[in-house]
């Protein structure tokens, strides 16, 4: 496992991180019980993964609790990132609709205190705003509160996690002007490079680490989703409609010769493509088994995509039609 600096924070994180949303929510075609979740976390650590990324709303704190239980007594051996901003405690998490958001000082204190308790720790390495909108990014009070928490030693740094859908370009760019922002998290993969490429360029200028989720394009790049795959409406991937799947598979066929001549699978090409971007600090594959963790961990080996192949990928990408991206409505 290789490690990279998380932006200006200087924190060293594994190139392959563990996105711990899967162990608390049955949104990816499989419900993972607690024992299996703990095996997955331990296996990830054994393979050199030190970066565990979660959020307080995942399973209403369940993901945080599992991380806290597994790494109790090992706090200095792992980097823990969690996020806040949703009022989930008295709400039903139905489907993928967003819940009310709050980032005011009182709510921040409340959310942070509860996350610390569930994680069984006295500090959080990376604290994040979960899907903030532009008016949150522009609110000095929110960031002053987080800066105070850094001064108190309760958090080490913070991130902005963009979403929930792909997009939020202006929000990501604006957030990088905040002095203690060390990371911006976004959806990014070889098929969906917008707005990630623009965010990556700005991140290089501002010494901000990019954290990548959905690197597998919702299963297209791992072969889990094919033209005839039926996806349950509860599954997070159900937002991907049939026409999108058909188009994505056609794009994969255009990339396949690059993978073949490098003796790579499409999955390996997809991950190594992302890791070939220097501002990327860590990639969070969507993993639902120990075997998948083992598979992805091997892809952090220091052997990435050549500059000539990266140029060809860029040329291929430039021929594809643009797609809709989300942004704050102003």
CSV table of C-alpha atoms in Angstrom, one decimal:
chain,number,residue,atom,x,y,z
A,1,UNK,CA,0.0,0.0,0.0
A,2,UNK,CA,1.2,3.5,-1.0
A,3,UNK,CA,0.5,6.6,1.0
A,4,UNK,CA,-0.1,10.2,0.1
A,5,UNK,CA,-0.3,13.6,1.8
A,6,UNK,CA,-3.8,14.8,2.5
A,7,UNK,CA,-3.4,18.3,1.2
A,8,UNK,CA,-1.9,21.0,3.4
A,9,UNK,CA,-2.7,18.9,6.5
A,10,UNK,CA,0.3,16.7,6.0
A,11,UNK,CA,-1.7,13.7,7.2
A,12,UNK,CA,-0.5,10.5,5.4
A,13,UNK,CA,-3.4,8.5,4.1
A,14,UNK,CA,-3.5,5.3,2.1
A,15,UNK,CA,-4.1,5.6,-1.6
A,16,UNK,CA,-7.0,3.2,-1.2
A,17,UNK,CA,-9.3,4.2,1.6
A,18,UNK,CA,-12.3,2.5,3.2
A,19,UNK,CA,-15.6,4.2,2.5
A,20,UNK,CA,-17.6,2.9,5.4
A,21,UNK,CA,-21.0,3.8,4.1
A,22,UNK,CA,-21.5,0.3,2.8
A,23,UNK,CA,-21.3,-1.3,6.2
A,24,UNK,CA,-24.2,0.6,7.6
A,25,UNK,CA,-26.7,0.9,4.7
A,26,UNK,CA,-28.1,-1.8,2.3
A,27,UNK,CA,-27.9,0.5,-0.7
A,28,UNK,CA,-25.5,-1.5,-2.8
A,29,UNK,CA,-27.3,-4.8,-3.3
A,30,UNK,CA,-26.2,-6.4,-0.1
A,31,UNK,CA,-26.9,-6.0,3.6
A,32,UNK,CA,-23.7,-6.5,5.6
A,33,UNK,CA,-24.1,-7.8,9.2
A,34,UNK,CA,-22.0,-6.4,12.0
A,35,UNK,CA,-19.6,-9.4,12.2
A,36,UNK,CA,-18.8,-9.2,8.5
A,37,UNK,CA,-18.4,-5.4,8.7
A,38,UNK,CA,-15.8,-5.8,11.4
A,39,UNK,CA,-14.0,-8.5,9.4
A,40,UNK,CA,-13.9,-6.0,6.5
A,41,UNK,CA,-12.5,-3.2,8.6
A,42,UNK,CA,-9.8,-5.5,10.1
A,43,UNK,CA,-8.9,-6.9,6.7
A,44,UNK,CA,-8.5,-3.4,5.3
A,45,UNK,CA,-6.2,-2.4,8.1
A,46,UNK,CA,-4.2,-5.6,7.7
A,47,UNK,CA,-3.7,-4.8,4.0
A,48,UNK,CA,-2.3,-1.3,4.8
A,49,UNK,CA,-5.4,0.8,4.5
A,50,UNK,CA,-5.2,3.4,7.3
A,51,UNK,CA,-7.9,5.8,6.1
A,52,UNK,CA,-11.5,5.2,7.2
A,53,UNK,CA,-14.1,7.6,5.9
A,54,UNK,CA,-17.7,7.7,7.2
A,55,UNK,CA,-20.5,10.0,8.2
A,56,UNK,CA,-22.7,10.3,11.2
A,57,UNK,CA,-25.9,9.7,9.3
A,58,UNK,CA,-24.8,6.3,7.8
A,59,UNK,CA,-27.1,4.0,9.6
A,60,UNK,CA,-27.8,6.7,12.1
A,61,UNK,CA,-24.3,6.4,13.6
A,62,UNK,CA,-23.9,2.6,13.0
A,63,UNK,CA,-20.9,3.0,10.7
A,64,UNK,CA,-19.1,5.2,13.3
A,65,UNK,CA,-19.9,2.7,16.1
A,66,UNK,CA,-18.4,-0.2,14.1
A,67,UNK,CA,-15.2,1.8,13.4
A,68,UNK,CA,-15.0,2.8,17.1
A,69,UNK,CA,-15.3,-0.8,18.2
A,70,UNK,CA,-12.8,-2.3,15.8
A,71,UNK,CA,-10.1,0.3,16.3
A,72,UNK,CA,-10.5,0.8,20.0
A,73,UNK,CA,-7.0,1.0,21.5
A,74,UNK,CA,-5.5,1.5,18.0
A,75,UNK,CA,-6.4,5.2,17.6
A,76,UNK,CA,-2.9,6.3,16.6
A,77,UNK,CA,-2.7,3.7,13.9
A,78,UNK,CA,-5.6,4.9,11.8
A,79,UNK,CA,-6.9,8.1,10.2
A,80,UNK,CA,-10.6,8.6,10.8
A,81,UNK,CA,-12.8,10.9,8.7
A,82,UNK,CA,-16.4,11.6,9.4
A,83,UNK,CA,-19.0,14.1,8.3
A,84,UNK,CA,-22.0,15.9,9.7
A,85,UNK,CA,-24.7,18.3,8.7
A,86,UNK,CA,-27.9,16.3,8.5
A,87,UNK,CA,-30.6,16.2,11.1
A,88,UNK,CA,-31.2,12.5,11.0
A,89,UNK,CA,-31.8,11.5,14.6
A,90,UNK,CA,-35.6,11.8,14.5
A,91,UNK,CA,-36.1,11.3,10.8
A,92,UNK,CA,-36.7,8.2,8.8
A,93,UNK,CA,-34.1,7.6,6.1
A,94,UNK,CA,-36.4,6.8,3.2
A,95,UNK,CA,-34.8,6.1,-0.1
A,96,UNK,CA,-32.1,8.6,-1.1
A,97,UNK,CA,-33.9,11.9,-0.4
A,98,UNK,CA,-32.0,14.5,1.5
A,99,UNK,CA,-32.8,15.4,5.1
A,100,UNK,CA,-32.8,18.9,6.6
A,101,UNK,CA,-29.3,20.3,7.0
A,102,UNK,CA,-27.7,22.3,9.8
A,103,UNK,CA,-24.1,23.5,10.3
A,104,UNK,CA,-24.7,26.2,12.9
A,105,UNK,CA,-22.3,26.2,16.0
A,106,UNK,CA,-24.9,24.6,18.3
A,107,UNK,CA,-25.6,21.8,15.9
A,108,UNK,CA,-21.9,21.4,15.2
A,109,UNK,CA,-21.1,20.9,18.9
A,110,UNK,CA,-23.9,18.4,19.2
A,111,UNK,CA,-22.9,16.4,16.1
A,112,UNK,CA,-19.2,16.4,16.9
A,113,UNK,CA,-19.8,15.3,20.5
A,114,UNK,CA,-21.9,12.4,19.4
A,115,UNK,CA,-19.5,11.3,16.7
A,116,UNK,CA,-16.6,11.3,19.2
A,117,UNK,CA,-18.6,9.1,21.5
A,118,UNK,CA,-19.6,6.6,18.8
A,119,UNK,CA,-16.0,6.5,17.5
A,120,UNK,CA,-14.7,6.1,21.0
A,121,UNK,CA,-12.1,8.8,20.5
A,122,UNK,CA,-11.2,12.2,21.8
A,123,UNK,CA,-10.3,13.6,18.4
A,124,UNK,CA,-11.2,13.3,14.7
A,125,UNK,CA,-8.5,13.5,12.1
A,126,UNK,CA,-10.7,14.8,9.3
A,127,UNK,CA,-14.1,16.4,10.0
A,128,UNK,CA,-16.3,17.1,7.1
A,129,UNK,CA,-19.3,19.1,5.9
A,130,UNK,CA,-21.7,16.6,4.4
A,131,UNK,CA,-23.0,17.8,1.1
A,132,UNK,CA,-23.0,21.6,1.9
A,133,UNK,CA,-24.6,24.1,-0.5
A,134,UNK,CA,-23.1,27.4,-1.6
A,135,UNK,CA,-24.6,29.4,1.2
A,136,UNK,CA,-22.9,27.1,3.6
A,137,UNK,CA,-19.6,27.5,1.9
A,138,UNK,CA,-20.0,31.3,2.1
A,139,UNK,CA,-20.9,31.2,5.8
A,140,UNK,CA,-17.9,32.4,7.9
A,141,UNK,CA,-19.5,31.3,11.1
A,142,UNK,CA,-19.4,27.7,10.1
A,143,UNK,CA,-15.7,27.7,9.3
A,144,UNK,CA,-14.8,29.9,12.3
A,145,UNK,CA,-16.5,27.2,14.4
A,146,UNK,CA,-14.4,24.4,12.8
A,147,UNK,CA,-11.2,26.5,13.1
A,148,UNK,CA,-11.9,26.8,16.8
A,149,UNK,CA,-12.2,23.0,17.0
A,150,UNK,CA,-8.8,22.7,15.4
A,151,UNK,CA,-7.4,25.1,17.9
A,152,UNK,CA,-8.9,23.0,20.7
A,153,UNK,CA,-7.3,19.9,19.3
A,154,UNK,CA,-10.7,18.1,18.8
A,155,UNK,CA,-10.3,17.9,15.0
A,156,UNK,CA,-7.1,18.0,13.0
A,157,UNK,CA,-8.4,19.4,9.7
A,158,UNK,CA,-11.7,19.4,7.7
A,159,UNK,CA,-13.1,18.5,4.3
A,160,UNK,CA,-16.0,19.4,2.2
A,161,UNK,CA,-17.8,16.4,0.7
A,162,UNK,CA,-19.7,17.5,-2.4
A,163,UNK,CA,-23.0,16.0,-3.4
A,164,UNK,CA,-25.1,14.0,-3.2
A,165,UNK,CA,-25.1,13.8,-7.0
A,166,UNK,CA,-22.2,14.5,-9.3
A,167,UNK,CA,-21.4,18.2,-9.8
A,168,UNK,CA,-21.2,21.1,-7.4
A,169,UNK,CA,-18.3,22.7,-9.2
A,170,UNK,CA,-18.6,26.2,-7.8
A,171,UNK,CA,-19.1,24.9,-4.3
A,172,UNK,CA,-15.9,22.8,-4.6
A,173,UNK,CA,-13.8,25.6,-6.0
A,174,UNK,CA,-15.1,28.1,-3.5
A,175,UNK,CA,-14.4,25.8,-0.5
A,176,UNK,CA,-10.7,25.6,-1.4
A,177,UNK,CA,-10.3,29.2,-0.5
A,178,UNK,CA,-10.9,28.3,3.2
A,179,UNK,CA,-7.6,28.2,4.9
A,180,UNK,CA,-8.0,24.9,6.8
A,181,UNK,CA,-9.7,23.0,4.1
A,182,UNK,CA,-7.4,20.1,3.4
A,183,UNK,CA,-9.6,17.9,1.3
A,184,UNK,CA,-12.6,18.0,-1.1
A,185,UNK,CA,-14.5,14.8,-1.8
A,186,UNK,CA,-16.3,14.3,-5.1
A,187,UNK,CA,-17.7,11.7,-7.5
A,188,UNK,CA,-14.9,11.0,-10.1
A,189,UNK,CA,-14.2,8.2,-12.4
A,190,UNK,CA,-12.7,7.6,-15.9
A,191,UNK,CA,-16.2,7.9,-17.4
A,192,UNK,CA,-17.3,10.9,-15.3
A,193,UNK,CA,-14.4,13.4,-15.2
A,194,UNK,CA,-16.5,16.5,-15.0
A,195,UNK,CA,-16.3,18.5,-12.8
A,196,UNK,CA,-13.5,16.4,-11.2
A,197,UNK,CA,-10.8,17.5,-13.6
A,198,UNK,CA,-11.5,21.2,-12.8
A,199,UNK,CA,-11.5,20.5,-9.1
A,200,UNK,CA,-8.2,18.6,-9.4
A,201,UNK,CA,-6.5,21.5,-11.2
A,202,UNK,CA,-7.6,23.9,-8.5
A,203,UNK,CA,-6.6,21.5,-5.7
A,204,UNK,CA,-3.1,21.4,-7.1
A,205,UNK,CA,-2.9,25.2,-6.8
A,206,UNK,CA,-4.4,25.3,-3.4
A,207,UNK,CA,-2.6,22.3,-1.8
A,208,UNK,CA,-5.9,20.5,-1.2
A,209,UNK,CA,-6.3,16.7,-1.4
A,210,UNK,CA,-9.0,15.3,-3.6
A,211,UNK,CA,-10.9,12.3,-2.1
A,212,UNK,CA,-12.7,10.2,-4.8
A,213,UNK,CA,-15.9,8.2,-4.3
A,214,UNK,CA,-17.8,6.2,-6.9
A,215,UNK,CA,-14.5,5.4,-8.8
A,216,UNK,CA,-16.3,2.4,-10.3
A,217,UNK,CA,-19.1,4.4,-11.9
A,218,UNK,CA,-21.7,2.6,-9.8
A,219,UNK,CA,-20.5,-0.9,-10.9
A,220,UNK,CA,-20.0,-0.3,-14.6
A,221,UNK,CA,-16.2,-0.4,-14.3
A,222,UNK,CA,-16.2,-3.5,-12.1
A,223,UNK,CA,-18.5,-5.5,-14.3
A,224,UNK,CA,-21.2,-5.7,-11.6
A,225,UNK,CA,-23.6,-3.7,-13.8
A,226,UNK,CA,-24.2,-5.0,-17.3
A,227,UNK,CA,-26.8,-4.1,-19.9
A,228,UNK,CA,-29.3,-6.6,-18.5
A,229,UNK,CA,-28.6,-6.0,-14.8
A,230,UNK,CA,-31.8,-5.5,-12.7
A,231,UNK,CA,-31.2,-3.1,-9.9
A,232,UNK,CA,-33.6,-2.9,-7.0
A,233,UNK,CA,-35.1,0.6,-6.4
A,234,UNK,CA,-33.6,0.6,-2.9
A,235,UNK,CA,-30.1,0.2,-4.4
A,236,UNK,CA,-28.2,3.4,-4.6
A,237,UNK,CA,-27.3,2.6,-8.2
A,238,UNK,CA,-31.0,2.7,-9.2
A,239,UNK,CA,-30.5,6.3,-10.2
A,240,UNK,CA,-28.5,5.0,-13.2
A,241,UNK,CA,-31.1,4.5,-15.9
A,242,UNK,CA,-31.0,2.0,-18.8
A,243,UNK,CA,-29.8,4.5,-21.4
A,244,UNK,CA,-27.0,5.7,-19.1
A,245,UNK,CA,-25.9,2.1,-18.6
A,246,UNK,CA,-25.9,1.4,-22.3
A,247,UNK,CA,-23.9,4.5,-23.1
A,248,UNK,CA,-21.4,3.8,-20.3
A,249,UNK,CA,-20.7,0.3,-21.5
A,250,UNK,CA,-20.0,1.6,-25.0
A,251,UNK,CA,-17.5,4.0,-23.5
A,252,UNK,CA,-15.8,1.2,-21.6
A,253,UNK,CA,-15.4,-0.6,-25.0
A,254,UNK,CA,-13.5,2.4,-26.3
A,255,UNK,CA,-11.1,2.2,-23.3
A,256,UNK,CA,-10.6,-1.5,-23.3
A,257,UNK,CA,-7.6,-1.5,-25.8
A,258,UNK,CA,-5.7,0.7,-23.4
A,259,UNK,CA,-6.3,-1.7,-20.5
A,260,UNK,CA,-5.5,-4.7,-22.7
A,261,UNK,CA,-2.1,-3.5,-23.9
A,262,UNK,CA,-1.1,-2.8,-20.3
A,263,UNK,CA,-2.4,-6.2,-19.1
A,264,UNK,CA,-4.9,-4.5,-16.9
A,265,UNK,CA,-8.6,-5.2,-16.2
A,266,UNK,CA,-11.0,-2.3,-16.8
A,267,UNK,CA,-11.3,-2.0,-13.0
A,268,UNK,CA,-7.5,-1.7,-12.6
A,269,UNK,CA,-7.3,0.8,-15.4
A,270,UNK,CA,-10.1,2.8,-13.7
A,271,UNK,CA,-8.4,3.0,-10.3
A,272,UNK,CA,-4.9,3.6,-11.7
A,273,UNK,CA,-6.2,6.3,-13.9
A,274,UNK,CA,-7.4,8.2,-10.8
A,275,UNK,CA,-4.2,7.5,-8.9
A,276,UNK,CA,-2.2,9.0,-11.8
A,277,UNK,CA,-3.7,12.4,-10.8
A,278,UNK,CA,-1.2,13.8,-8.2
A,279,UNK,CA,-3.7,15.9,-6.3
A,280,UNK,CA,-5.8,12.8,-5.5
A,281,UNK,CA,-5.1,11.7,-1.9
A,282,UNK,CA,-7.3,8.7,-1.6
A,283,UNK,CA,-9.8,6.6,-3.5
A,284,UNK,CA,-12.8,5.0,-1.8
A,285,UNK,CA,-14.0,2.0,-3.8
A,286,UNK,CA,-17.5,0.8,-3.1
A,287,UNK,CA,-16.7,-2.5,-1.3
A,288,UNK,CA,-19.1,-5.0,0.1
A,289,UNK,CA,-16.9,-8.0,0.9
A,290,UNK,CA,-13.4,-8.9,2.2
A,291,UNK,CA,-12.6,-10.2,-1.2
A,292,UNK,CA,-13.3,-6.8,-2.8
A,293,UNK,CA,-11.1,-5.1,-0.3
A,294,UNK,CA,-8.2,-7.5,-1.2
A,295,UNK,CA,-8.8,-6.8,-4.9
A,296,UNK,CA,-8.6,-3.0,-4.6
A,297,UNK,CA,-5.7,-2.9,-2.1
A,298,UNK,CA,-3.4,-4.5,-4.7
A,299,UNK,CA,-4.0,-1.7,-7.1
A,300,UNK,CA,-2.0,0.7,-5.0
A,301,UNK,CA,1.4,-0.4,-6.2
A,302,UNK,CA,3.1,2.7,-7.5
A,303,UNK,CA,2.6,1.6,-11.1
A,304,UNK,CA,0.1,3.9,-12.7
A,305,UNK,CA,-1.0,5.0,-16.2
A,306,UNK,CA,1.7,6.3,-18.6
A,307,UNK,CA,1.5,9.9,-19.8
A,308,UNK,CA,0.8,8.8,-23.4
A,309,UNK,CA,-2.1,6.6,-22.2
A,310,UNK,CA,-3.4,9.4,-20.0
A,311,UNK,CA,-3.4,11.7,-23.1
A,312,UNK,CA,-5.3,9.1,-25.1
A,313,UNK,CA,-7.9,8.8,-22.4
A,314,UNK,CA,-8.3,12.5,-22.4
A,315,UNK,CA,-8.8,12.5,-26.1
A,316,UNK,CA,-11.4,9.8,-25.9
A,317,UNK,CA,-13.2,11.6,-23.1
A,318,UNK,CA,-13.3,14.8,-25.1
A,319,UNK,CA,-15.4,13.1,-27.8
A,320,UNK,CA,-18.2,12.1,-25.4
A,321,UNK,CA,-21.2,14.3,-25.0
A,322,UNK,CA,-21.5,16.4,-21.8
A,323,UNK,CA,-23.9,15.2,-19.1
A,324,UNK,CA,-26.0,17.1,-16.5
A,325,UNK,CA,-24.2,18.0,-13.3
A,326,UNK,CA,-25.9,19.4,-10.2
A,327,UNK,CA,-25.3,22.7,-8.5
A,328,UNK,CA,-26.8,25.1,-6.0
A,329,UNK,CA,-29.9,26.8,-7.3
A,330,UNK,CA,-29.4,30.6,-6.9
